[in-house]
């Protein structure tokens, strides 16, 4: 996955602190949909490897691990829904009524959200998402 970012400052070890422009659902064509608020213009701070030696203020193209991002998104969104249905159908097969089966399904969904939260905490404490500056799009001195 590639995104556009701005280099904020240089760090040790050939890395840079960057401000990644948050992607909106409409792909930044806010004039077309008119649904984006100020949060669509927000920037998220991150750390990226800096092989092209980008300097503070430069606009850069950043690449991140697409596979890891997609697998985490799938776990975050699909796992709770999957457990909702699994819990519901197992409870239904065991003879519980509609309300009981729904309660078991919602309980399983809540357990999945708890598991997602724990995985998120563990990932934040471990290896963060790896980002790499692949190209300098505009040098600060060009502005």
mmCIF file of N, CA and C in Angstrom:
data_model
loop_
_atom_site.group_PDB
_atom_site.id
_atom_site.type_symbol
_atom_site.label_atom_id
_atom_site.label_comp_id
_atom_site.label_asym_id
_atom_site.label_seq_id
_atom_site.Cartn_x
_atom_site.Cartn_y
_atom_site.Cartn_z
ATOM 1 N N UNK A 1 0.846 -1.160 0.000
ATOM 2 C CA UNK A 1 0.000 0.000 0.000
ATOM 3 C C UNK A 1 0.902 1.237 0.000
ATOM 4 N N UNK A 2 0.599 2.195 -0.841
ATOM 5 C CA UNK A 2 1.383 3.428 -0.894
ATOM 6 C C UNK A 2 0.524 4.607 -0.455
ATOM 7 N N UNK A 3 1.189 5.573 0.183
ATOM 8 C CA UNK A 3 0.514 6.778 0.647
ATOM 9 C C UNK A 3 1.462 7.958 0.480
ATOM 10 N N UNK A 4 0.901 9.145 0.492
ATOM 11 C CA UNK A 4 1.706 10.357 0.416
ATOM 12 C C UNK A 4 1.882 10.888 1.832
ATOM 13 N N UNK A 5 3.103 11.324 2.141
ATOM 14 C CA UNK A 5 3.413 11.814 3.481
ATOM 15 C C UNK A 5 4.346 13.008 3.378
ATOM 16 N N UNK A 6 4.525 13.677 4.505
ATOM 17 C CA UNK A 6 5.465 14.788 4.626
ATOM 18 C C UNK A 6 6.474 14.430 5.703
ATOM 19 N N UNK A 7 7.762 14.641 5.417
ATOM 20 C CA UNK A 7 8.801 14.353 6.394
ATOM 21 C C UNK A 7 8.778 15.442 7.455
ATOM 22 N N UNK A 8 8.646 15.034 8.714
ATOM 23 C CA UNK A 8 8.614 15.985 9.820
ATOM 24 C C UNK A 8 10.021 16.242 10.350
ATOM 25 N N UNK A 9 10.751 15.139 10.637
ATOM 26 C CA UNK A 9 12.126 15.292 11.119
ATOM 27 C C UNK A 9 12.886 14.002 10.874
ATOM 28 N N UNK A 10 14.220 14.116 10.882
ATOM 29 C CA UNK A 10 15.073 12.959 10.691
ATOM 30 C C UNK A 10 15.366 12.302 12.035
ATOM 31 N N UNK A 11 15.478 10.968 12.032
ATOM 32 C CA UNK A 11 15.780 10.199 13.233
ATOM 33 C C UNK A 11 17.066 9.413 13.012
ATOM 34 N N UNK A 12 17.568 8.817 14.063
ATOM 35 C CA UNK A 12 18.771 7.991 13.959
ATOM 36 C C UNK A 12 18.502 6.747 13.118
ATOM 37 N N UNK A 13 19.575 6.162 12.600
ATOM 38 C CA UNK A 13 19.465 4.894 11.891
ATOM 39 C C UNK A 13 18.835 4.977 10.520
ATOM 40 N N UNK A 14 18.932 6.120 9.838
ATOM 41 C CA UNK A 14 18.378 6.236 8.490
ATOM 42 C C UNK A 14 16.864 6.198 8.456
ATOM 43 N N UNK A 15 16.237 6.691 9.506
ATOM 44 C CA UNK A 15 14.781 6.728 9.569
ATOM 45 C C UNK A 15 14.304 8.178 9.640
ATOM 46 N N UNK A 16 13.026 8.357 9.398
ATOM 47 C CA UNK A 16 12.440 9.697 9.453
ATOM 48 C C UNK A 16 11.059 9.617 10.086
ATOM 49 N N UNK A 17 10.703 10.644 10.836
ATOM 50 C CA UNK A 17 9.341 10.770 11.328
ATOM 51 C C UNK A 17 8.552 11.453 10.231
ATOM 52 N N UNK A 18 7.423 10.857 9.872
ATOM 53 C CA UNK A 18 6.614 11.383 8.770
ATOM 54 C C UNK A 18 5.197 11.656 9.255
ATOM 55 N N UNK A 19 4.502 12.509 8.527
ATOM 56 C CA UNK A 19 3.079 12.766 8.750
ATOM 57 C C UNK A 19 2.340 12.214 7.539
ATOM 58 N N UNK A 20 1.604 11.136 7.763
ATOM 59 C CA UNK A 20 0.881 10.474 6.676
ATOM 60 C C UNK A 20 -0.484 11.128 6.549
ATOM 61 N N UNK A 21 -0.836 11.498 5.336
ATOM 62 C CA UNK A 21 -2.137 12.106 5.074
ATOM 63 C C UNK A 21 -3.192 11.013 5.159
ATOM 64 N N UNK A 22 -4.119 11.147 6.095
ATOM 65 C CA UNK A 22 -5.151 10.135 6.310
ATOM 66 C C UNK A 22 -6.021 10.015 5.058
ATOM 67 N N UNK A 23 -6.283 8.777 4.649
ATOM 68 C CA UNK A 23 -7.116 8.526 3.478
ATOM 69 C C UNK A 23 -8.586 8.610 3.864
ATOM 70 N N UNK A 24 -9.371 9.269 3.050
ATOM 71 C CA UNK A 24 -10.809 9.326 3.291
ATOM 72 C C UNK A 24 -11.503 8.272 2.443
ATOM 73 N N UNK A 25 -12.731 7.971 2.769
ATOM 74 C CA UNK A 25 -13.476 6.937 2.054
ATOM 75 C C UNK A 25 -13.715 7.309 0.595
ATOM 76 N N UNK A 26 -13.776 8.609 0.295
ATOM 77 C CA UNK A 26 -14.068 9.031 -1.076
ATOM 78 C C UNK A 26 -12.799 9.195 -1.908
ATOM 79 N N UNK A 27 -11.648 8.830 -1.360
ATOM 80 C CA UNK A 27 -10.411 8.935 -2.118
ATOM 81 C C UNK A 27 -9.949 10.367 -2.290
ATOM 82 N N UNK A 28 -10.299 11.231 -1.370
ATOM 83 C CA UNK A 28 -9.901 12.637 -1.359
ATOM 84 C C UNK A 28 -10.534 13.479 -2.453
ATOM 85 N N UNK A 29 -11.637 13.009 -3.051
ATOM 86 C CA UNK A 29 -12.366 13.874 -3.976
ATOM 87 C C UNK A 29 -13.545 14.461 -3.207
ATOM 88 N N UNK A 30 -13.209 15.210 -2.160
ATOM 89 C CA UNK A 30 -14.230 15.714 -1.233
ATOM 90 C C UNK A 30 -15.219 16.664 -1.904
ATOM 91 N N UNK A 31 -14.783 17.322 -2.960
ATOM 92 C CA UNK A 31 -15.692 18.238 -3.656
ATOM 93 C C UNK A 31 -16.843 17.462 -4.276
ATOM 94 N N UNK A 32 -16.586 16.220 -4.685
ATOM 95 C CA UNK A 32 -17.604 15.421 -5.354
ATOM 96 C C UNK A 32 -18.665 14.917 -4.387
ATOM 97 N N UNK A 33 -18.235 14.493 -3.179
ATOM 98 C CA UNK A 33 -19.221 13.895 -2.272
ATOM 99 C C UNK A 33 -19.679 14.853 -1.181
ATOM 100 N N UNK A 34 -18.853 15.785 -0.785
ATOM 101 C CA UNK A 34 -19.219 16.756 0.233
ATOM 102 C C UNK A 34 -19.435 16.174 1.609
ATOM 103 N N UNK A 35 -19.063 14.901 1.808
ATOM 104 C CA UNK A 35 -19.314 14.257 3.092
ATOM 105 C C UNK A 35 -18.160 14.296 4.065
ATOM 106 N N UNK A 36 -17.003 14.738 3.638
ATOM 107 C CA UNK A 36 -15.825 14.721 4.515
ATOM 108 C C UNK A 36 -15.826 15.937 5.434
ATOM 109 N N UNK A 37 -15.463 15.683 6.662
ATOM 110 C CA UNK A 37 -15.323 16.770 7.622
ATOM 111 C C UNK A 37 -13.849 17.073 7.827
ATOM 112 N N UNK A 38 -13.527 17.860 8.840
ATOM 113 C CA UNK A 38 -12.136 18.223 9.110
ATOM 114 C C UNK A 38 -11.254 17.019 9.424
ATOM 115 N N UNK A 39 -11.850 15.937 9.961
ATOM 116 C CA UNK A 39 -11.042 14.772 10.290
ATOM 117 C C UNK A 39 -10.458 14.102 9.050
ATOM 118 N N UNK A 40 -11.055 14.339 7.869
ATOM 119 C CA UNK A 40 -10.530 13.760 6.636
ATOM 120 C C UNK A 40 -9.194 14.389 6.265
ATOM 121 N N UNK A 41 -8.922 15.570 6.763
ATOM 122 C CA UNK A 41 -7.673 16.256 6.460
ATOM 123 C C UNK A 41 -6.602 15.966 7.517
ATOM 124 N N UNK A 42 -6.902 15.106 8.490
ATOM 125 C CA UNK A 42 -5.973 14.826 9.581
ATOM 126 C C UNK A 42 -4.740 14.094 9.070
ATOM 127 N N UNK A 43 -3.650 14.237 9.821
ATOM 128 C CA UNK A 43 -2.411 13.553 9.493
ATOM 129 C C UNK A 43 -2.012 12.704 10.684
ATOM 130 N N UNK A 44 -1.459 11.526 10.393
ATOM 131 C CA UNK A 44 -1.059 10.584 11.420
ATOM 132 C C UNK A 44 0.462 10.490 11.417
ATOM 133 N N UNK A 45 1.080 10.606 12.597
ATOM 134 C CA UNK A 45 2.536 10.516 12.696
ATOM 135 C C UNK A 45 2.963 9.053 12.652
ATOM 136 N N UNK A 46 4.081 8.786 11.957
ATOM 137 C CA UNK A 46 4.635 7.435 11.847
ATOM 138 C C UNK A 46 6.140 7.548 11.642
ATOM 139 N N UNK A 47 6.810 6.407 11.716
ATOM 140 C CA UNK A 47 8.247 6.350 11.469
ATOM 141 C C UNK A 47 8.476 5.479 10.245
ATOM 142 N N UNK A 48 9.361 5.920 9.351
ATOM 143 C CA UNK A 48 9.629 5.180 8.122
ATOM 144 C C UNK A 48 11.126 5.123 7.852
ATOM 145 N N UNK A 49 11.552 4.038 7.209
ATOM 146 C CA UNK A 49 12.921 3.958 6.716
ATOM 147 C C UNK A 49 13.082 5.032 5.643
ATOM 148 N N UNK A 50 14.286 5.589 5.524
ATOM 149 C CA UNK A 50 14.500 6.734 4.637
ATOM 150 C C UNK A 50 15.682 6.514 3.681
ATOM 151 N N UNK A 51 15.605 5.520 2.779
ATOM 152 C CA UNK A 51 16.722 5.286 1.847
ATOM 153 C C UNK A 51 17.005 6.449 0.888
ATOM 154 N N UNK A 52 15.992 7.191 0.401
ATOM 155 C CA UNK A 52 16.312 8.284 -0.517
ATOM 156 C C UNK A 52 16.826 9.554 0.167
ATOM 157 N N UNK A 53 17.025 9.488 1.491
ATOM 158 C CA UNK A 53 17.535 10.623 2.268
ATOM 159 C C UNK A 53 16.654 11.869 2.123
ATOM 160 N N UNK A 54 15.357 11.671 2.275
ATOM 161 C CA UNK A 54 14.427 12.800 2.243
ATOM 162 C C UNK A 54 14.706 13.708 3.437
ATOM 163 N N UNK A 55 14.448 14.982 3.264
ATOM 164 C CA UNK A 55 14.724 15.989 4.284
ATOM 165 C C UNK A 55 13.423 16.514 4.876
ATOM 166 N N UNK A 56 13.473 17.110 6.076
ATOM 167 C CA UNK A 56 12.255 17.667 6.663
ATOM 168 C C UNK A 56 11.546 18.632 5.712
ATOM 169 N N UNK A 57 10.243 18.483 5.606
ATOM 170 C CA UNK A 57 9.437 19.314 4.717
ATOM 171 C C UNK A 57 9.187 18.691 3.356
ATOM 172 N N UNK A 58 9.961 17.658 2.981
ATOM 173 C CA UNK A 58 9.779 17.009 1.681
ATOM 174 C C UNK A 58 8.468 16.228 1.645
ATOM 175 N N UNK A 59 7.828 16.207 0.487
ATOM 176 C CA UNK A 59 6.654 15.377 0.252
ATOM 177 C C UNK A 59 7.159 14.079 -0.360
ATOM 178 N N UNK A 60 6.764 12.953 0.245
ATOM 179 C CA UNK A 60 7.322 11.664 -0.162
ATOM 180 C C UNK A 60 6.226 10.636 -0.399
ATOM 181 N N UNK A 61 6.588 9.603 -1.145
ATOM 182 C CA UNK A 61 5.724 8.450 -1.363
ATOM 183 C C UNK A 61 6.187 7.364 -0.405
ATOM 184 N N UNK A 62 5.284 6.860 0.430
ATOM 185 C CA UNK A 62 5.613 5.884 1.458
ATOM 186 C C UNK A 62 4.905 4.572 1.138
ATOM 187 N N UNK A 63 5.622 3.473 1.331
ATOM 188 C CA UNK A 63 5.068 2.148 1.091
ATOM 189 C C UNK A 63 5.018 1.392 2.411
ATOM 190 N N UNK A 64 3.926 0.679 2.653
ATOM 191 C CA UNK A 64 3.801 -0.130 3.862
ATOM 192 C C UNK A 64 3.455 -1.559 3.467
ATOM 193 N N UNK A 65 3.489 -2.455 4.450
ATOM 194 C CA UNK A 65 3.230 -3.868 4.218
ATOM 195 C C UNK A 65 1.746 -4.102 3.972
ATOM 196 N N UNK A 66 1.353 -4.258 2.720
ATOM 197 C CA UNK A 66 -0.067 -4.430 2.383
ATOM 198 C C UNK A 66 -0.647 -5.698 2.975
ATOM 199 N N UNK A 67 0.083 -6.799 2.910
ATOM 200 C CA UNK A 67 -0.429 -8.067 3.410
ATOM 201 C C UNK A 67 -0.769 -8.008 4.880
ATOM 202 N N UNK A 68 0.110 -7.413 5.658
ATOM 203 C CA UNK A 68 -0.128 -7.321 7.096
ATOM 204 C C UNK A 68 -1.322 -6.413 7.392
ATOM 205 N N UNK A 69 -1.422 -5.302 6.680
ATOM 206 C CA UNK A 69 -2.539 -4.388 6.884
ATOM 207 C C UNK A 69 -3.862 -5.074 6.549
ATOM 208 N N UNK A 70 -3.904 -5.792 5.434
ATOM 209 C CA UNK A 70 -5.143 -6.454 5.027
ATOM 210 C C UNK A 70 -5.522 -7.580 5.978
ATOM 211 N N UNK A 71 -4.540 -8.339 6.458
ATOM 212 C CA UNK A 71 -4.864 -9.420 7.384
ATOM 213 C C UNK A 71 -5.370 -8.867 8.717
ATOM 214 N N UNK A 72 -4.777 -7.770 9.180
ATOM 215 C CA UNK A 72 -5.262 -7.151 10.420
ATOM 216 C C UNK A 72 -6.667 -6.588 10.236
ATOM 217 N N UNK A 73 -6.931 -5.994 9.082
ATOM 218 C CA UNK A 73 -8.274 -5.464 8.818
ATOM 219 C C UNK A 73 -9.300 -6.597 8.773
ATOM 220 N N UNK A 74 -8.928 -7.703 8.145
ATOM 221 C CA UNK A 74 -9.834 -8.853 8.092
ATOM 222 C C UNK A 74 -10.124 -9.372 9.491
ATOM 223 N N UNK A 75 -9.083 -9.466 10.314
ATOM 224 C CA UNK A 75 -9.291 -9.945 11.683
ATOM 225 C C UNK A 75 -10.179 -8.985 12.462
ATOM 226 N N UNK A 76 -9.917 -7.711 12.305
ATOM 227 C CA UNK A 76 -10.673 -6.711 13.054
ATOM 228 C C UNK A 76 -12.150 -6.708 12.686
ATOM 229 N N UNK A 77 -12.460 -6.800 11.403
ATOM 230 C CA UNK A 77 -13.841 -6.672 10.956
ATOM 231 C C UNK A 77 -14.578 -8.000 10.792
ATOM 232 N N UNK A 78 -13.897 -9.023 10.293
ATOM 233 C CA UNK A 78 -14.588 -10.263 9.978
ATOM 234 C C UNK A 78 -14.703 -11.223 11.156
ATOM 235 N N UNK A 79 -13.695 -11.277 12.012
ATOM 236 C CA UNK A 79 -13.687 -12.213 13.130
ATOM 237 C C UNK A 79 -14.909 -12.041 14.040
ATOM 238 N N UNK A 80 -15.243 -10.825 14.473
ATOM 239 C CA UNK A 80 -16.436 -10.680 15.326
ATOM 240 C C UNK A 80 -17.739 -11.096 14.635
ATOM 241 N N UNK A 81 -17.877 -10.763 13.363
ATOM 242 C CA UNK A 81 -19.102 -11.130 12.638
ATOM 243 C C UNK A 81 -19.178 -12.646 12.478
ATOM 244 N N UNK A 82 -18.049 -13.251 12.174
ATOM 245 C CA UNK A 82 -18.005 -14.706 12.029
ATOM 246 C C UNK A 82 -18.407 -15.388 13.347
ATOM 247 N N UNK A 83 -17.846 -14.912 14.463
ATOM 248 C CA UNK A 83 -18.178 -15.519 15.749
ATOM 249 C C UNK A 83 -19.628 -15.274 16.152
ATOM 250 N N UNK A 84 -20.206 -14.156 15.730
ATOM 251 C CA UNK A 84 -21.624 -13.914 15.984
ATOM 252 C C UNK A 84 -22.461 -15.028 15.363
ATOM 253 N N UNK A 85 -22.199 -15.335 14.090
ATOM 254 C CA UNK A 85 -22.972 -16.373 13.400
ATOM 255 C C UNK A 85 -22.666 -17.766 13.937
ATOM 256 N N UNK A 86 -21.406 -18.048 14.198
ATOM 257 C CA UNK A 86 -21.032 -19.363 14.727
ATOM 258 C C UNK A 86 -21.718 -19.593 16.070
ATOM 259 N N UNK A 87 -21.638 -18.611 16.969
ATOM 260 C CA UNK A 87 -22.283 -18.741 18.270
ATOM 261 C C UNK A 87 -23.785 -18.921 18.156
ATOM 262 N N UNK A 88 -24.388 -18.152 17.266
ATOM 263 C CA UNK A 88 -25.837 -18.236 17.072
ATOM 264 C C UNK A 88 -26.246 -19.625 16.599
ATOM 265 N N UNK A 89 -25.571 -20.138 15.557
ATOM 266 C CA UNK A 89 -25.976 -21.418 14.979
ATOM 267 C C UNK A 89 -25.654 -22.599 15.889
ATOM 268 N N UNK A 90 -24.585 -22.524 16.657
ATOM 269 C CA UNK A 90 -24.293 -23.595 17.617
ATOM 270 C C UNK A 90 -25.350 -23.610 18.716
ATOM 271 N N UNK A 91 -25.706 -22.431 19.222
ATOM 272 C CA UNK A 91 -26.739 -22.363 20.253
ATOM 273 C C UNK A 91 -28.079 -22.852 19.717
ATOM 274 N N UNK A 92 -28.381 -22.512 18.474
ATOM 275 C CA UNK A 92 -29.636 -22.951 17.848
ATOM 276 C C UNK A 92 -29.643 -24.473 17.702
ATOM 277 N N UNK A 93 -28.482 -25.044 17.318
ATOM 278 C CA UNK A 93 -28.378 -26.493 17.155
ATOM 279 C C UNK A 93 -28.501 -27.213 18.500
ATOM 280 N N UNK A 94 -28.123 -26.559 19.577
ATOM 281 C CA UNK A 94 -28.225 -27.152 20.918
ATOM 282 C C UNK A 94 -29.626 -26.997 21.514
ATOM 283 N N UNK A 95 -30.529 -26.375 20.769
ATOM 284 C CA UNK A 95 -31.920 -26.301 21.191
ATOM 285 C C UNK A 95 -32.327 -25.022 21.887
ATOM 286 N N UNK A 96 -31.473 -24.019 21.933
ATOM 287 C CA UNK A 96 -31.870 -22.747 22.541
ATOM 288 C C UNK A 96 -32.863 -22.032 21.625
ATOM 289 N N UNK A 97 -33.690 -21.209 22.226
ATOM 290 C CA UNK A 97 -34.649 -20.435 21.445
ATOM 291 C C UNK A 97 -33.963 -19.293 20.717
ATOM 292 N N UNK A 98 -34.781 -18.503 20.037
ATOM 293 C CA UNK A 98 -34.260 -17.380 19.234
ATOM 294 C C UNK A 98 -33.484 -16.379 20.094
ATOM 295 N N UNK A 99 -34.074 -15.978 21.210
ATOM 296 C CA UNK A 99 -33.430 -15.002 22.090
ATOM 297 C C UNK A 99 -32.149 -15.529 22.702
ATOM 298 N N UNK A 100 -32.180 -16.778 23.149
ATOM 299 C CA UNK A 100 -30.987 -17.394 23.738
ATOM 300 C C UNK A 100 -29.868 -17.536 22.726
ATOM 301 N N UNK A 101 -30.227 -17.960 21.523
ATOM 302 C CA UNK A 101 -29.220 -18.109 20.464
ATOM 303 C C UNK A 101 -28.600 -16.768 20.108
ATOM 304 N N UNK A 102 -29.431 -15.736 20.054
ATOM 305 C CA UNK A 102 -28.912 -14.398 19.757
ATOM 306 C C UNK A 102 -27.997 -13.925 20.876
ATOM 307 N N UNK A 103 -28.382 -14.211 22.112
ATOM 308 C CA UNK A 103 -27.543 -13.846 23.251
ATOM 309 C C UNK A 103 -26.180 -14.527 23.197
ATOM 310 N N UNK A 104 -26.162 -15.828 22.872
ATOM 311 C CA UNK A 104 -24.894 -16.552 22.754
ATOM 312 C C UNK A 104 -24.073 -15.970 21.605
ATOM 313 N N UNK A 105 -24.732 -15.676 20.482
ATOM 314 C CA UNK A 105 -24.022 -15.093 19.339
ATOM 315 C C UNK A 105 -23.401 -13.752 19.684
ATOM 316 N N UNK A 106 -24.168 -12.906 20.389
ATOM 317 C CA UNK A 106 -23.634 -11.597 20.787
ATOM 318 C C UNK A 106 -22.499 -11.747 21.802
ATOM 319 N N UNK A 107 -22.611 -12.745 22.679
ATOM 320 C CA UNK A 107 -21.524 -13.015 23.618
ATOM 321 C C UNK A 107 -20.249 -13.427 22.890
ATOM 322 N N UNK A 108 -20.400 -14.270 21.868
ATOM 323 C CA UNK A 108 -19.243 -14.673 21.064
ATOM 324 C C UNK A 108 -18.649 -13.482 20.322
ATOM 325 N N UNK A 109 -19.513 -12.610 19.852
ATOM 326 C CA UNK A 109 -19.043 -11.410 19.162
ATOM 327 C C UNK A 109 -18.271 -10.507 20.127
ATOM 328 N N UNK A 110 -18.781 -10.364 21.336
ATOM 329 C CA UNK A 110 -18.081 -9.562 22.339
ATOM 330 C C UNK A 110 -16.718 -10.176 22.665
ATOM 331 N N UNK A 111 -16.648 -11.511 22.730
ATOM 332 C CA UNK A 111 -15.372 -12.187 22.979
ATOM 333 C C UNK A 111 -14.395 -11.923 21.833
ATOM 334 N N UNK A 112 -14.909 -11.864 20.614
ATOM 335 C CA UNK A 112 -14.048 -11.579 19.459
ATOM 336 C C UNK A 112 -13.516 -10.154 19.523
ATOM 337 N N UNK A 113 -14.356 -9.214 19.940
ATOM 338 C CA UNK A 113 -13.880 -7.833 20.086
ATOM 339 C C UNK A 113 -12.807 -7.742 21.163
ATOM 340 N N UNK A 114 -12.985 -8.490 22.241
ATOM 341 C CA UNK A 114 -11.977 -8.526 23.302
ATOM 342 C C UNK A 114 -10.667 -9.109 22.763
ATOM 343 N N UNK A 115 -10.767 -10.177 21.985
ATOM 344 C CA UNK A 115 -9.568 -10.779 21.380
ATOM 345 C C UNK A 115 -8.893 -9.787 20.428
ATOM 346 N N UNK A 116 -9.688 -9.070 19.626
ATOM 347 C CA UNK A 116 -9.122 -8.052 18.721
ATOM 348 C C UNK A 116 -8.383 -6.981 19.516
ATOM 349 N N UNK A 117 -8.970 -6.569 20.623
ATOM 350 C CA UNK A 117 -8.347 -5.537 21.450
ATOM 351 C C UNK A 117 -7.018 -6.032 22.007
ATOM 352 N N UNK A 118 -6.987 -7.272 22.464
ATOM 353 C CA UNK A 118 -5.742 -7.830 23.016
ATOM 354 C C UNK A 118 -4.673 -7.979 21.938
ATOM 355 N N UNK A 119 -5.072 -8.424 20.758
ATOM 356 C CA UNK A 119 -4.111 -8.545 19.651
ATOM 357 C C UNK A 119 -3.568 -7.174 19.288
ATOM 358 N N UNK A 120 -4.438 -6.172 19.235
ATOM 359 C CA UNK A 120 -4.002 -4.813 18.929
ATOM 360 C C UNK A 120 -2.985 -4.326 19.952
ATOM 361 N N UNK A 121 -3.250 -4.557 21.227
ATOM 362 C CA UNK A 121 -2.313 -4.137 22.282
ATOM 363 C C UNK A 121 -0.972 -4.846 22.142
ATOM 364 N N UNK A 122 -1.006 -6.119 21.834
ATOM 365 C CA UNK A 122 0.223 -6.891 21.670
ATOM 366 C C UNK A 122 1.009 -6.402 20.458
ATOM 367 N N UNK A 123 0.310 -6.105 19.362
ATOM 368 C CA UNK A 123 0.989 -5.616 18.160
ATOM 369 C C UNK A 123 1.604 -4.242 18.389
ATOM 370 N N UNK A 124 0.914 -3.392 19.115
ATOM 371 C CA UNK A 124 1.460 -2.065 19.400
ATOM 372 C C UNK A 124 2.717 -2.153 20.254
ATOM 373 N N UNK A 125 2.764 -3.129 21.147
ATOM 374 C CA UNK A 125 3.937 -3.296 22.013
ATOM 375 C C UNK A 125 5.091 -3.974 21.260
ATOM 376 N N UNK A 126 4.763 -4.717 20.216
ATOM 377 C CA UNK A 126 5.783 -5.445 19.458
ATOM 378 C C UNK A 126 6.272 -4.652 18.265
ATOM 379 N N UNK A 127 6.416 -5.353 17.175
ATOM 380 C CA UNK A 127 6.922 -4.751 15.941
ATOM 381 C C UNK A 127 5.839 -3.900 15.290
ATOM 382 N N UNK A 128 6.095 -2.599 15.157
ATOM 383 C CA UNK A 128 5.091 -1.741 14.518
ATOM 384 C C UNK A 128 5.055 -1.981 13.002
ATOM 385 N N UNK A 129 4.032 -1.463 12.379
ATOM 386 C CA UNK A 129 3.905 -1.555 10.935
ATOM 387 C C UNK A 129 5.125 -0.923 10.280
ATOM 388 N N UNK A 130 5.767 -1.655 9.384
ATOM 389 C CA UNK A 130 6.969 -1.171 8.717
ATOM 390 C C UNK A 130 6.599 -0.283 7.530
ATOM 391 N N UNK A 131 7.160 0.915 7.514
ATOM 392 C CA UNK A 131 6.942 1.851 6.414
ATOM 393 C C UNK A 131 8.294 2.221 5.828
ATOM 394 N N UNK A 132 8.295 2.533 4.542
ATOM 395 C CA UNK A 132 9.544 2.856 3.846
ATOM 396 C C UNK A 132 9.276 3.962 2.846
ATOM 397 N N UNK A 133 10.111 4.992 2.875
ATOM 398 C CA UNK A 133 10.010 6.062 1.880
ATOM 399 C C UNK A 133 10.620 5.525 0.597
ATOM 400 N N UNK A 134 9.836 5.492 -0.481
ATOM 401 C CA UNK A 134 10.326 4.942 -1.743
ATOM 402 C C UNK A 134 10.689 6.018 -2.757
ATOM 403 N N UNK A 135 10.155 7.228 -2.574
ATOM 404 C CA UNK A 135 10.433 8.281 -3.554
ATOM 405 C C UNK A 135 10.154 9.653 -2.942
ATOM 406 N N UNK A 136 10.999 10.615 -3.290
ATOM 407 C CA UNK A 136 10.749 12.003 -2.902
ATOM 408 C C UNK A 136 9.967 12.640 -4.037
ATOM 409 N N UNK A 137 8.737 13.036 -3.773
ATOM 410 C CA UNK A 137 7.883 13.623 -4.806
ATOM 411 C C UNK A 137 8.169 15.103 -5.008
ATOM 412 N N UNK A 138 8.424 15.797 -3.900
ATOM 413 C CA UNK A 138 8.706 17.232 -3.995
ATOM 414 C C UNK A 138 9.631 17.596 -2.847
ATOM 415 N N UNK A 139 10.759 18.174 -3.200
ATOM 416 C CA UNK A 139 11.720 18.619 -2.198
ATOM 417 C C UNK A 139 11.224 19.904 -1.562
ATOM 418 N N UNK A 140 11.500 20.069 -0.302
ATOM 419 C CA UNK A 140 11.108 21.280 0.423
ATOM 420 C C UNK A 140 11.706 22.515 -0.235
ATOM 421 N N UNK A 141 12.923 22.397 -0.764
ATOM 422 C CA UNK A 141 13.592 23.527 -1.399
ATOM 423 C C UNK A 141 12.951 23.906 -2.739
ATOM 424 N N UNK A 142 12.105 22.992 -3.308
ATOM 425 C CA UNK A 142 11.428 23.269 -4.586
ATOM 426 C C UNK A 142 10.203 24.135 -4.414
ATOM 427 N N UNK A 143 9.760 24.326 -3.178
ATOM 428 C CA UNK A 143 8.500 25.052 -2.942
ATOM 429 C C UNK A 143 8.659 26.532 -3.079
#
